[in-house]
PDB file of C-alpha atoms in Angstrom:
ATOM      1  CA  MET N   1      94.769 106.946  89.740  1.00  0.00           C
ATOM      2  CA  LYS N   2      91.019 106.783  88.991  1.00  0.00           C
ATOM      3  CA  ASP N   3      90.821 110.499  89.720  1.00  0.00           C
ATOM      4  CA  LYS N   4      93.504 111.079  87.077  1.00  0.00           C
ATOM      5  CA  VAL N   5      91.504 109.058  84.515  1.00  0.00           C
ATOM      6  CA  SER N   6      88.449 111.158  85.295  1.00  0.00           C
ATOM      7  CA  ALA N   7      90.518 114.348  84.984  1.00  0.00           C
ATOM      8  CA  LEU N   8      91.856 113.122  81.638  1.00  0.00           C
ATOM      9  CA  LEU N   9      88.336 112.582  80.325  1.00  0.00           C
ATOM     10  CA  ASP N  10      87.349 116.035  81.569  1.00  0.00           C
ATOM     11  CA  GLY N  11      90.322 117.611  79.778  1.00  0.00           C
ATOM     12  CA  ASP N  12      91.841 118.787  83.046  1.00  0.00           C
ATOM     13  CA  LEU N  13      95.358 117.334  82.640  1.00  0.00           C
ATOM     14  CA  ASP N  14      98.399 118.911  81.039  1.00  0.00           C
ATOM     15  CA  ASP N  15     100.470 116.981  78.485  1.00  0.00           C
ATOM     16  CA  PRO N  16     102.814 115.319  81.010  1.00  0.00           C
ATOM     17  CA  GLY N  17      99.826 114.312  83.143  1.00  0.00           C
ATOM     18  CA  MET N  18      98.061 112.813  80.123  1.00  0.00           C
ATOM     19  CA  ARG N  19     101.153 110.874  79.098  1.00  0.00           C
ATOM     20  CA  ASN N  20     101.474 109.495  82.616  1.00  0.00           C
ATOM     21  CA  VAL N  21      97.867 108.268  82.689  1.00  0.00           C
ATOM     22  CA  PHE N  22      98.176 106.683  79.235  1.00  0.00           C
ATOM     23  CA  ASP N  23     101.431 104.973  80.254  1.00  0.00           C
ATOM     24  CA  VAL N  24      99.803 103.516  83.365  1.00  0.00           C
ATOM     25  CA  MET N  25      96.712 102.412  81.400  1.00  0.00           C
ATOM     26  CA  ARG N  26      98.940 100.536  78.938  1.00  0.00           C
ATOM     27  CA  ARG N  27     100.210  98.400  81.822  1.00  0.00           C
ATOM     28  CA  ASP N  28      97.069  98.194  83.982  1.00  0.00           C
ATOM     29  CA  GLY N  29      94.084  96.346  82.544  1.00  0.00           C
ATOM     30  CA  SER N  30      91.822  97.316  85.431  1.00  0.00           C
ATOM     31  CA  LEU N  31      92.523 100.986  84.798  1.00  0.00           C
ATOM     32  CA  ARG N  32      91.688 100.494  81.107  1.00  0.00           C
ATOM     33  CA  ALA N  33      88.409  98.946  82.246  1.00  0.00           C
ATOM     34  CA  GLU N  34      87.749 102.058  84.351  1.00  0.00           C
ATOM     35  CA  TRP N  35      88.439 104.192  81.266  1.00  0.00           C
ATOM     36  CA  ASP N  36      85.934 102.131  79.276  1.00  0.00           C
ATOM     37  CA  THR N  37      83.352 102.441  82.040  1.00  0.00           C
ATOM     38  CA  TYR N  38      83.780 106.208  82.306  1.00  0.00           C
ATOM     39  CA  CYS N  39      83.473 106.531  78.536  1.00  0.00           C
ATOM     40  CA  LEU N  40      80.314 104.406  78.524  1.00  0.00           C
ATOM     41  CA  ILE N  41      78.795 106.505  81.297  1.00  0.00           C
ATOM     42  CA  GLY N  42      79.618 109.700  79.417  1.00  0.00           C
ATOM     43  CA  ASP N  43      78.145 108.303  76.204  1.00  0.00           C
ATOM     44  CA  ALA N  44      74.963 107.286  78.018  1.00  0.00           C
ATOM     45  CA  LEU N  45      74.605 110.688  79.664  1.00  0.00           C
ATOM     46  CA  ARG N  46      75.015 112.412  76.309  1.00  0.00           C
ATOM     47  CA  GLY N  47      72.690 109.953  74.586  1.00  0.00           C
ATOM     48  CA  ASP N  48      75.448 108.785  72.225  1.00  0.00           C
ATOM     49  CA  ARG N  49      74.688 105.084  72.691  1.00  0.00           C
ATOM     50  CA  ALA N  50      71.249 103.563  72.275  1.00  0.00           C
ATOM     51  CA  GLY N  51      71.991 100.554  74.478  1.00  0.00           C
ATOM     52  CA  THR N  52      69.834  97.491  74.356  1.00  0.00           C
ATOM     53  CA  ALA N  53      66.064  97.362  74.507  1.00  0.00           C
ATOM     54  CA  ASP N  54      66.011  95.470  77.810  1.00  0.00           C
ATOM     55  CA  PHE N  55      68.603  97.612  79.583  1.00  0.00           C
ATOM     56  CA  VAL N  56      66.207  99.176  82.090  1.00  0.00           C
ATOM     57  CA  SER N  57      64.587  95.858  82.944  1.00  0.00           C
ATOM     58  CA  ARG N  58      68.001  94.240  83.506  1.00  0.00           C
ATOM     59  CA  VAL N  59      69.075  97.094  85.788  1.00  0.00           C
ATOM     60  CA  MET N  60      65.846  96.876  87.763  1.00  0.00           C
ATOM     61  CA  ALA N  61      66.183  93.082  88.080  1.00  0.00           C
ATOM     62  CA  GLY N  62      69.738  93.553  89.320  1.00  0.00           C
ATOM     63  CA  LEU N  63      68.557  96.030  91.917  1.00  0.00           C
ATOM     64  CA  ASP N  64      65.851  93.615  93.067  1.00  0.00           C
ATOM     65  CA  ASP N  65      68.458  90.892  93.582  1.00  0.00           C
TER      66      ASP N  65
END
């Protein structure tokens, strides 16, 4: 189903396909979390969200762990 969420965000689903994904997301909290993650990634790639000042240092610290 994650591939369907990605396709939805890319605009690659027809109306019935979109309705199906939205119906499943209403019932599945983990799929809604995937949606949020994909949206955040897209925003970051487009530069739509500034993030926090220590973001890079937190990522690097996480990688070190």
